[in-house]
Coordinates of C-alpha atoms in Angstrom, one line a residue:
Chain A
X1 CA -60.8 -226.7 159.1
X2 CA -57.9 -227.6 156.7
X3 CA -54.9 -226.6 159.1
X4 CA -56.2 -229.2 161.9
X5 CA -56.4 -232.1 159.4
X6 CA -52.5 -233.5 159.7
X7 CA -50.9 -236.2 157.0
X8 CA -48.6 -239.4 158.3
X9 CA -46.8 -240.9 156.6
X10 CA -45.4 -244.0 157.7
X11 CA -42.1 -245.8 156.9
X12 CA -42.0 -244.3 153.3
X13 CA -39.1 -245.7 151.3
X14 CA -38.8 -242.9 148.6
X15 CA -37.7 -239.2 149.5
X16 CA -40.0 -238.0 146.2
X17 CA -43.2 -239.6 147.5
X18 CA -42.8 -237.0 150.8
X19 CA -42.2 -234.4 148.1
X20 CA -44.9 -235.3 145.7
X21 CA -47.0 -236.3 148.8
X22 CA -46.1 -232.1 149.9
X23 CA -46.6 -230.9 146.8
X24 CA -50.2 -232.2 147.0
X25 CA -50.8 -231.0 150.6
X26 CA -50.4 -227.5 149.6
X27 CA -52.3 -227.6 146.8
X28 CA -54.9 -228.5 148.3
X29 CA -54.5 -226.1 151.2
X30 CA -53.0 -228.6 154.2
X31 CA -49.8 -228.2 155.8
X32 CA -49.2 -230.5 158.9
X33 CA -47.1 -233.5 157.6
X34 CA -45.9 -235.6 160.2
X35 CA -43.5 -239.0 159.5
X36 CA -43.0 -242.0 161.2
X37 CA -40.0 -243.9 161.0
X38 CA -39.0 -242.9 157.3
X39 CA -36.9 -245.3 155.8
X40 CA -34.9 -242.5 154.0
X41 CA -34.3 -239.3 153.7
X42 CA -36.5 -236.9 153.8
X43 CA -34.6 -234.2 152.9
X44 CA -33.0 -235.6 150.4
X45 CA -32.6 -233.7 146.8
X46 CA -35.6 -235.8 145.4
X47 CA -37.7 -234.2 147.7
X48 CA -37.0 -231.2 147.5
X49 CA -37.4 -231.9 143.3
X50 CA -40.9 -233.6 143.2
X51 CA -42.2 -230.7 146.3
X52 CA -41.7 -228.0 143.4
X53 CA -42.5 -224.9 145.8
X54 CA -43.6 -226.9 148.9
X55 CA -40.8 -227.0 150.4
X56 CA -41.9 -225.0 153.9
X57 CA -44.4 -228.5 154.3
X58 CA -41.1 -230.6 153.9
X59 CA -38.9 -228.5 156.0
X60 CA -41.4 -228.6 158.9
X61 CA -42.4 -232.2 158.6
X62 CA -42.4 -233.3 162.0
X63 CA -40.8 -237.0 162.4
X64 CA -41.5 -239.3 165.0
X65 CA -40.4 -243.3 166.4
X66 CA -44.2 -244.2 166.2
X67 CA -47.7 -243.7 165.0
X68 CA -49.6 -243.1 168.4
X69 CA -47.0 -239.8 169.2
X70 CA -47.6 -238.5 165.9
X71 CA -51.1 -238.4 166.8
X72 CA -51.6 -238.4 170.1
X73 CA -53.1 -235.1 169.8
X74 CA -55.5 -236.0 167.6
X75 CA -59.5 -236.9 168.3
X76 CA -60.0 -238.6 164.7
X77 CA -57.4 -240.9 163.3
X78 CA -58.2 -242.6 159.8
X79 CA -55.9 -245.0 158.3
X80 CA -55.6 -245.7 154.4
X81 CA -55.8 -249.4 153.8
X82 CA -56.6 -251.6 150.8
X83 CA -59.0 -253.9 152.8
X84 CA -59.9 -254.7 156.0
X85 CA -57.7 -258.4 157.1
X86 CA -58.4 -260.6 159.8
X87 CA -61.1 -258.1 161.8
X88 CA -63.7 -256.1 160.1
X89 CA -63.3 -252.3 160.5
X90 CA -65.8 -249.1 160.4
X91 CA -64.5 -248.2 156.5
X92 CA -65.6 -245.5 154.6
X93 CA -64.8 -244.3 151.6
X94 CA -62.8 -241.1 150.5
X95 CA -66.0 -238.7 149.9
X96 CA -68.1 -240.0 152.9
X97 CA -64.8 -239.1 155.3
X98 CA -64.5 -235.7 153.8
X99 CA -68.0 -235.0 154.2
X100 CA -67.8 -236.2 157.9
X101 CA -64.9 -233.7 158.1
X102 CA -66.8 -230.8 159.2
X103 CA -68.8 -232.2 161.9
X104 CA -65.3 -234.4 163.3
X105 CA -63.9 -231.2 163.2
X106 CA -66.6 -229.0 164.7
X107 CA -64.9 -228.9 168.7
X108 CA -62.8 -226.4 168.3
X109 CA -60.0 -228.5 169.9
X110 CA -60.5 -231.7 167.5
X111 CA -58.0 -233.0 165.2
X112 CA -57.6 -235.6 162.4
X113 CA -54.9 -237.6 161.5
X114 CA -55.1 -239.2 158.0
X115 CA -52.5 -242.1 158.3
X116 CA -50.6 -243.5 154.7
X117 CA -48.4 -246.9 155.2
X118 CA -45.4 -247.7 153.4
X119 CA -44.8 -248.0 149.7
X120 CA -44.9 -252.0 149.9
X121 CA -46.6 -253.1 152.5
X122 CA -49.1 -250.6 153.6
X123 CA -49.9 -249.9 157.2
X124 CA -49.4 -253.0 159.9
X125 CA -52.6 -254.9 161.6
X126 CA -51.7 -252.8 164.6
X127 CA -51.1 -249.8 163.0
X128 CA -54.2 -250.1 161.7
X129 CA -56.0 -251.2 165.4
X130 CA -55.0 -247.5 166.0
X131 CA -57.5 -246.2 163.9
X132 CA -61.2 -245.2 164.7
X133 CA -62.0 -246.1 160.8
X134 CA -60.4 -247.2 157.3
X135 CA -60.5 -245.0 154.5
X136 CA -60.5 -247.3 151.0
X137 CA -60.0 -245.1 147.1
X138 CA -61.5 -247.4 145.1
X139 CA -59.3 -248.5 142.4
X140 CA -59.1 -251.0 139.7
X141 CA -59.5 -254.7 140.6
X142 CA -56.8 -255.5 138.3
X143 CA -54.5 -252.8 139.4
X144 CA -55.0 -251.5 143.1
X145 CA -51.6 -250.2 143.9
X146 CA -52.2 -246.8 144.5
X147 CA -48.9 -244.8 144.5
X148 CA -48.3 -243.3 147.7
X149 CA -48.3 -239.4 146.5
X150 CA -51.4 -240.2 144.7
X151 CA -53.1 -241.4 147.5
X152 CA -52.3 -238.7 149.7
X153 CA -53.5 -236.2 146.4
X154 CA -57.1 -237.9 145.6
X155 CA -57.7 -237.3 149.9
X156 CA -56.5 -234.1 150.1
X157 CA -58.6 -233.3 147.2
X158 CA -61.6 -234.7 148.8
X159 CA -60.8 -232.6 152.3
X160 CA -60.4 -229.4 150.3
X161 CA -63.8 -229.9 147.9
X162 CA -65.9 -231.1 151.4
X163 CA -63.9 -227.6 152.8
X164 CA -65.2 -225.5 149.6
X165 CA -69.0 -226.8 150.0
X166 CA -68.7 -226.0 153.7
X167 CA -67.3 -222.3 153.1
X168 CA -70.0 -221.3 150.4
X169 CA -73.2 -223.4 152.9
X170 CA -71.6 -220.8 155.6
X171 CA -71.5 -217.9 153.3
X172 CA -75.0 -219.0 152.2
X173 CA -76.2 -218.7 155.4
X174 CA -74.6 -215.3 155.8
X175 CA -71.7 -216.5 158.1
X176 CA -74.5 -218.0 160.9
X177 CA -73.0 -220.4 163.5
X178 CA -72.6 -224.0 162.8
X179 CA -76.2 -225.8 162.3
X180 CA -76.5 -228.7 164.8
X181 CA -76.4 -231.0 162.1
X182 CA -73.2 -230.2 161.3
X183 CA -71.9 -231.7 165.0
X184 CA -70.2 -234.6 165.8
X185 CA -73.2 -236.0 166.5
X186 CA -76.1 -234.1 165.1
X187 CA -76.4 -232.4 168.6
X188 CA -73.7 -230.1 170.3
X189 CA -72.1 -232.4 172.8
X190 CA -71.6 -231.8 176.2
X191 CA -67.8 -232.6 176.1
X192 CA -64.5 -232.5 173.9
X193 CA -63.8 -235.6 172.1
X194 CA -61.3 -237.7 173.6
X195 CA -57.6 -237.6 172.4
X196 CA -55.6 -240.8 170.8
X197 CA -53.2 -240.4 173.7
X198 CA -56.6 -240.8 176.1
X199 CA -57.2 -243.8 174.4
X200 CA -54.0 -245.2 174.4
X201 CA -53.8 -244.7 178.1
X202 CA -57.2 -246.2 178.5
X203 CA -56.3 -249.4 176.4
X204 CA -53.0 -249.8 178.4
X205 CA -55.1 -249.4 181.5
X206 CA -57.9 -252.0 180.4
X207 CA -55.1 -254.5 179.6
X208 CA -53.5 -254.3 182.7
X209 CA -57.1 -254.8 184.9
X210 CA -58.6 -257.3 182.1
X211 CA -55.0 -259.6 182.6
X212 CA -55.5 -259.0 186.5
X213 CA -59.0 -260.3 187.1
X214 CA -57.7 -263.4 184.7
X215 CA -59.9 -262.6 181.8
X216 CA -56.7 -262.3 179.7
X217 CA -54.2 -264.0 178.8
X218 CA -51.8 -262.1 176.7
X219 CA -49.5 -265.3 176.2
X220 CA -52.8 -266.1 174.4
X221 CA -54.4 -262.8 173.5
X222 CA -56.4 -264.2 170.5
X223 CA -58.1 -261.0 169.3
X224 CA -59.4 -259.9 172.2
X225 CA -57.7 -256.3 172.9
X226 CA -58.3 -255.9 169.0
X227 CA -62.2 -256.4 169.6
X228 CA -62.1 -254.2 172.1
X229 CA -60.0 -251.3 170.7
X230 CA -62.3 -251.5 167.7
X231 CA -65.7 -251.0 169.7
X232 CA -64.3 -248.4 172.1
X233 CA -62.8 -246.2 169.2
X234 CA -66.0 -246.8 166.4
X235 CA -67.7 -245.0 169.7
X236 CA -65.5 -242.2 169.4
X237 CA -65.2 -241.8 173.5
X238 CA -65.4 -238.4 174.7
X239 CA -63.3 -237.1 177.9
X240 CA -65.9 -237.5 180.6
X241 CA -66.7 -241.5 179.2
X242 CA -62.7 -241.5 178.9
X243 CA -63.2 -240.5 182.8
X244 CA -65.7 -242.9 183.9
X245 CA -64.6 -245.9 181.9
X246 CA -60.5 -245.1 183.8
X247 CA -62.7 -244.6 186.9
X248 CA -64.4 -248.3 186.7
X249 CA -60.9 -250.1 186.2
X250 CA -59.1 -248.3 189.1
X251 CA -61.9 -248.9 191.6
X252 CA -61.7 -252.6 189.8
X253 CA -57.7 -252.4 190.5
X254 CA -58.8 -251.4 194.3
X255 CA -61.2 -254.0 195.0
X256 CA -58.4 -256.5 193.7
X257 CA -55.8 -255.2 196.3
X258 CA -57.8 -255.6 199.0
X259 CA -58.4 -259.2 198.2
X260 CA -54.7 -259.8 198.3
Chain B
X1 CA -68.2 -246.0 130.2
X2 CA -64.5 -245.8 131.7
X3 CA -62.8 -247.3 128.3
X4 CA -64.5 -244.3 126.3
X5 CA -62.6 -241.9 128.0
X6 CA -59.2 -240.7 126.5
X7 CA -56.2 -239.4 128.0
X8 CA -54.6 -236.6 126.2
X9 CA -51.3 -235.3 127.7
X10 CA -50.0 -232.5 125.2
X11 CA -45.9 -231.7 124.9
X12 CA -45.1 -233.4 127.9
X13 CA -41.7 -232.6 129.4
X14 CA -40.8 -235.1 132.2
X15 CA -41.3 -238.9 131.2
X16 CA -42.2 -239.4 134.8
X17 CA -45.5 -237.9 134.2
X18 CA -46.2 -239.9 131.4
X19 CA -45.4 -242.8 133.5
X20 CA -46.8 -241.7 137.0
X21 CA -50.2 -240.6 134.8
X22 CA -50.6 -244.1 133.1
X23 CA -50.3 -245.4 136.4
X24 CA -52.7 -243.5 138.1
X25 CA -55.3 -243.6 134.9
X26 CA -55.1 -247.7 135.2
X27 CA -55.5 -247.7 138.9
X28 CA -59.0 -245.8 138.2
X29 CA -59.7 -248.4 135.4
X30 CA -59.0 -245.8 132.1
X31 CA -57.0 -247.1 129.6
X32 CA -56.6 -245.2 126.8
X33 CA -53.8 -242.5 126.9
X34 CA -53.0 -240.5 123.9
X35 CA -49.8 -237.9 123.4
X36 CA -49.6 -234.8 121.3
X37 CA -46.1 -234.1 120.5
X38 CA -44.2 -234.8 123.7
X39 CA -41.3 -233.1 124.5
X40 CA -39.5 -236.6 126.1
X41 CA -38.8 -239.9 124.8
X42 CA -42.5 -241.4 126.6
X43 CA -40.5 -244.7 126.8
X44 CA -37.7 -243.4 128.9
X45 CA -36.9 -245.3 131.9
X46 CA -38.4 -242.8 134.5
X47 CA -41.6 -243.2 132.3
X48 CA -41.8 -247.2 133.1
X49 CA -40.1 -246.7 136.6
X50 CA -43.2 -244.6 137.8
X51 CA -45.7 -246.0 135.9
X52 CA -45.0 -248.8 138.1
X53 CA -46.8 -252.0 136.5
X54 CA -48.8 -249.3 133.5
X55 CA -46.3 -250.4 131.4
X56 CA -48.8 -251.8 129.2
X57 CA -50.4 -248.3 129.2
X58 CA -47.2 -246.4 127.8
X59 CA -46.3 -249.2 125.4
X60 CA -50.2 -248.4 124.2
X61 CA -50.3 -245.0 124.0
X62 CA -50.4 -243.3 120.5
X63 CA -48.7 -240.0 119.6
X64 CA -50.0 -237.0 117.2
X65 CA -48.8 -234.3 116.0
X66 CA -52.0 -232.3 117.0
X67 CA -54.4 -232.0 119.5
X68 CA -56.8 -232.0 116.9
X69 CA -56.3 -235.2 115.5
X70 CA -55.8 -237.2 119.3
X71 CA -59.7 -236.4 119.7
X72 CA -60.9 -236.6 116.0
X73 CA -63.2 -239.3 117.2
X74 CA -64.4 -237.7 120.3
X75 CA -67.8 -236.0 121.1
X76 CA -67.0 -234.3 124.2
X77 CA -63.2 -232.7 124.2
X78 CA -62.7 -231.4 128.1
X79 CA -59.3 -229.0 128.8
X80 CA -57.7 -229.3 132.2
X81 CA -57.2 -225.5 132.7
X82 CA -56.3 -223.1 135.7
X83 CA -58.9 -220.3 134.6
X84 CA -59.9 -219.0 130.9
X85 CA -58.3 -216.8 130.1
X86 CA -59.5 -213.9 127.5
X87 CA -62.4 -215.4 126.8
X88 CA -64.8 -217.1 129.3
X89 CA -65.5 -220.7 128.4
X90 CA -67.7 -223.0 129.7
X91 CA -65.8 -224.4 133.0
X92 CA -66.8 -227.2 135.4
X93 CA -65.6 -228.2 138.8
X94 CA -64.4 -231.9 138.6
X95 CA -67.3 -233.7 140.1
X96 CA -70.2 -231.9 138.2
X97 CA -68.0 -233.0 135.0
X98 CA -67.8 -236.7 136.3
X99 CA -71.3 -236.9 137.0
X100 CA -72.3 -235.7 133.7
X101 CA -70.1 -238.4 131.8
X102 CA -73.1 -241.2 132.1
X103 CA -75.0 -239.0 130.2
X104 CA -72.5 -237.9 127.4
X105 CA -71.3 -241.2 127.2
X106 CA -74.6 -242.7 126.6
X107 CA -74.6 -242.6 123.1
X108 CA -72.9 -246.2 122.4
X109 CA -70.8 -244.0 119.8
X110 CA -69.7 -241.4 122.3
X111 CA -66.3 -240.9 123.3
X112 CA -64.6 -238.2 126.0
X113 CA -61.3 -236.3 125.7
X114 CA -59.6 -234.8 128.9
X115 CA -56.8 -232.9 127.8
X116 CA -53.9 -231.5 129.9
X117 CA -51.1 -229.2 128.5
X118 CA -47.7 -228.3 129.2
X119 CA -46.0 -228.7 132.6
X120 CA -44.9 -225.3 132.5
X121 CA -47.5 -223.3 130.4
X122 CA -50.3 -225.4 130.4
X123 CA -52.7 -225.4 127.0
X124 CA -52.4 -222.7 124.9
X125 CA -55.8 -220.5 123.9
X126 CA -56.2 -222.2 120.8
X127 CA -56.2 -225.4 122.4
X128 CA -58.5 -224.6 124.9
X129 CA -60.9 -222.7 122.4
X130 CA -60.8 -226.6 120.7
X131 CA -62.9 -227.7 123.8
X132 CA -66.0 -228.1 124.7
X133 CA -65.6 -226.6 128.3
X134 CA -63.0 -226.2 131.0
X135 CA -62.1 -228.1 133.9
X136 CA -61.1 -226.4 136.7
X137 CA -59.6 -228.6 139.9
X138 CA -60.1 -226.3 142.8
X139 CA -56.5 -225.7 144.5
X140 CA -54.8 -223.4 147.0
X141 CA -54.7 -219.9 146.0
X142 CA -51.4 -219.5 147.4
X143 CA -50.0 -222.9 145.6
X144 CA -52.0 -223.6 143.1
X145 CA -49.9 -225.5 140.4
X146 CA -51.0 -229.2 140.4
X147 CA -48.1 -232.0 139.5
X148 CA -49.8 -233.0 135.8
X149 CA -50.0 -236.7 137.0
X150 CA -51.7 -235.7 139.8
X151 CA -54.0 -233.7 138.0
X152 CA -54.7 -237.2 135.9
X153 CA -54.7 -238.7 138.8
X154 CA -58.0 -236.4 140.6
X155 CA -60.2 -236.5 137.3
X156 CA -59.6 -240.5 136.6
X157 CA -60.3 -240.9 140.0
X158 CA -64.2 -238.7 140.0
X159 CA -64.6 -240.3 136.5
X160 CA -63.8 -243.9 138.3
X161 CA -66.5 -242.5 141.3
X162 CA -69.0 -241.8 138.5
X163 CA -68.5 -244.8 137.3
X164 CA -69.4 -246.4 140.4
X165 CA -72.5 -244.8 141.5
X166 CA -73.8 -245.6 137.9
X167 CA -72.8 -249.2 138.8
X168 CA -74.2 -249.6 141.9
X169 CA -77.5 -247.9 141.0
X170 CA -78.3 -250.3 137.6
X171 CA -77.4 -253.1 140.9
X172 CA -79.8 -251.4 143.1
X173 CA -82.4 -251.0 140.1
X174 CA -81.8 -254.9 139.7
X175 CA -82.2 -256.2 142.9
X176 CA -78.6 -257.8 143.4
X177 CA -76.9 -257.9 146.8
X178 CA -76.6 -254.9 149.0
X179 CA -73.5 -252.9 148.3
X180 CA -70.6 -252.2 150.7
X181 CA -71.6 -248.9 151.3
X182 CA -75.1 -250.1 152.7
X183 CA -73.6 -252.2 155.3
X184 CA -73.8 -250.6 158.5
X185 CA -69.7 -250.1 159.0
X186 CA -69.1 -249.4 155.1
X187 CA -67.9 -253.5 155.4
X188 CA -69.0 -256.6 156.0
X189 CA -69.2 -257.4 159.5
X190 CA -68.2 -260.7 161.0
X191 CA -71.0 -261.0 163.9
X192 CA -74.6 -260.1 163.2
X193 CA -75.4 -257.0 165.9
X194 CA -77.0 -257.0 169.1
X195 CA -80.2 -257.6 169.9
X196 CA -82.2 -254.8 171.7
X197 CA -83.1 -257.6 174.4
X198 CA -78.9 -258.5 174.7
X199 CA -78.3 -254.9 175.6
X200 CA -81.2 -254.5 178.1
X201 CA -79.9 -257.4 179.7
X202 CA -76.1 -256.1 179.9
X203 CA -77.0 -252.7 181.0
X204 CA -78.8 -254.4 184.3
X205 CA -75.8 -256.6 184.2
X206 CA -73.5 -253.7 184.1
X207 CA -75.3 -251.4 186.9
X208 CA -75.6 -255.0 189.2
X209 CA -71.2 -255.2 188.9
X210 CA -70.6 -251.5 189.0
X211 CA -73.1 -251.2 192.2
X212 CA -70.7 -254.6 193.5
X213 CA -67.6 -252.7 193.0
X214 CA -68.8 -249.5 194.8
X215 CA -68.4 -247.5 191.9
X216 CA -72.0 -246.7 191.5
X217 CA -74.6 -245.9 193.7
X218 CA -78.1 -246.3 192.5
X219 CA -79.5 -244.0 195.6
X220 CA -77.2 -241.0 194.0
X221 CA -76.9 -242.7 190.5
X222 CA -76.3 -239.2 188.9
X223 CA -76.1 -239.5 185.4
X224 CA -73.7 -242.6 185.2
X225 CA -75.8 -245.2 183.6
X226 CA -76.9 -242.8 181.1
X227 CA -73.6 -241.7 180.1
X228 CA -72.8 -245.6 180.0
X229 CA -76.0 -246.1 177.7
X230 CA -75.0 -243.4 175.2
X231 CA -71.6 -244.6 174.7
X232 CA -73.2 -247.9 174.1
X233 CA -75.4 -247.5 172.2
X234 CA -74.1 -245.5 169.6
X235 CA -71.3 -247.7 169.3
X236 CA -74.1 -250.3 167.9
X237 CA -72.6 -253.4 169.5
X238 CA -72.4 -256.8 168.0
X239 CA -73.5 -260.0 169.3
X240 CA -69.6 -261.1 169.9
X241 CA -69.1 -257.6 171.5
X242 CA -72.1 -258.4 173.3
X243 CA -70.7 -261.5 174.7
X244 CA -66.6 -260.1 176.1
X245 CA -68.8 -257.7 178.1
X246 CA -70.9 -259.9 179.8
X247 CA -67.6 -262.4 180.0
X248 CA -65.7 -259.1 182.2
X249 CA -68.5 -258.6 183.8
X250 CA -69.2 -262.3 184.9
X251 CA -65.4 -262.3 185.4
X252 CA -65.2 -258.9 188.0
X253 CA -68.2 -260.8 190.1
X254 CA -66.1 -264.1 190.1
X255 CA -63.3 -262.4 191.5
X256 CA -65.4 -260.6 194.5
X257 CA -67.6 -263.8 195.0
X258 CA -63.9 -264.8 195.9
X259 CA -62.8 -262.4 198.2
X260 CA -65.7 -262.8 200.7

């Protein structure tokens, strides 16, 4: 379960918050650290110095230009935000996502992307419109900034203590296949879970019919796509819905080209 | 309960981790951080640079020569350790000790002592054998040395959980408003949700445009309309939600009242 749940870090300033932020990671048994746009490097000595041994998780960082290909693989994508802004978003806290892990993780093809921001600013409005949920630590009123490294530390803790219960309920149950309950949604499902590429593909696609039938205007987009994004991804889609919803916008598309 | 509980960081070698552990032990709401002959100046500039606004915390903190007289005052003294060693000593995972600070802290008079050794040895026997148990934070096998700060940084944070739950249950006990937790999305929402009635009345909607478009066919309707159900209705719409999908819909038969 561990080794398909991936760290991003976005636009991080310091090189010894990818170390620290490694150093963490391996502790607590992940190993798939992928950066976005670092705004230094992450190579540099101070990396290397706070990663004290985790160097293999720095080495192989992947680094990309933006969030959705650093996860376009993935089926669950969670970003770490202080609060919510402008749009209310599915949030849960640290414990109740690790718990969820197991079951998000269940298809054996699913993946999570936990997603960090940067140091000052956190993660953007439409960074965080990428997500399917918000993960919030709850921190002092008086003093929320969370370091970065420390952030990444108290959620891979939760992952790896949500792992351990899992491990000893399987060995309790003498290594017996995963209960129902422990599916993505307390049933086994009839198909994969679709992937943030999917999704991104779909959203591009509904734009595009939604701004053709004149329903939208993106000179004036108020929060329309942002509505939409967040219903269609709290759903978590899978690939045959993917299918149908793609299916009604180009036979949508169609009808409009014969009209012309 | 949180300003009972002491912070005891014993021969500390790197200011840093004085600095990066005041920081993380305010952002959980602790306050009280005591050092046993440290082996740094505790007010270097790397303490303050990573302590990051904890200034106040490091500027606080008092220093004793002995472990024994940081947590003369304590009635529960807890060791951060990897494993006894020699002799077996009372160890607890993280969260069980958390969850059983309401209780030792009860007593008005009570006070709590986590203590955490040497970055490169840890706590000696004879410190451990000066605590009540052990705390164990589970870690990779393969990488199991945990940064000190970020060991601070996962206890302050389950003692900051503890503290919460304790919280919200005296609010539940009282009758006060619903906590975040309870709200259906872990936030509160900005539109109430759906009727049962609105979403009866979109799903005929729905089938009447897709049937329009040629996309469905209700004499071979297959399983569409279910699948479209599902996906609905777990997504547990909201009355605004509600209202953009009639809107497209009302918009796609606009458009083909038009072409004919």
């Amino acid at each position: 379960m561990l080794d398909r749940i991936r760290i991003v870090l976005i636009g991080t300033s310091h090189p010894g918050n990818i170390g620290a932020a490694a150093r963490a990671m391996r502790n607590m048994g992940l190993e798939d650290l992928a950066l976005v746009t670092p705004r230094c490097d992450p190579k540099d000595r101070e990396a290397y110095s706070r990663a004290s041994g985790a160097n293999t998780l720095v080495d192989a960082a992947r680094q990309y230009d933006a969030l959705e290909e650093a996860v376009a693989d993935c089926t669950l994508v969670v970003g770490a935000s202080a609060r919510s802004r402008h749009l209310p978003w599915p949030m849960v806290a640290p414990r109740a996502l690790a718990e969820s892990l197991p079951q998000a993780l269940a298809p054996a093809e699913a993946r999570v992307a936990l997603v960090f921001g940067r140091e000052d600013t956190g993660l953007t409005n439409a960074e965080l419109q990428r997500c399917h949920q918000h993960v919030h630590i709850p921190t002092n009123p008086d003093f929320s900034s969370l370091n970065l490294a420390a952030a990444v530390q108290v959620l891979a803790y939760e992952c790896r203590q949500a792992f351990l219960a899992l491990d000893s309920d399987l060995q309790a149950s003498s290594g017996e296949s995963i209960s129902e309950s422990e599916q993505p949604f307390g049933v086994e499902w009839d198909n994969p879970p679709a992937t943030h590429a999917d999704l991104e593909r779909f959203f591009v696609h509904l734009e595009s019919t939604l701004t053709a039938i004149e329903f939208h205007d993106p000179d004036n987009p108020r929060q329309l796509m942002a509505r939409l994004r967040r219903l269609f991804m709290r759903a978590h889609l899978d690939s045959m819905e993917m299918n149908i919803l793609r299916g009604i916008l180009g036979t949508i598309d169609k009808r409009l080209r014969e009209r012309s």
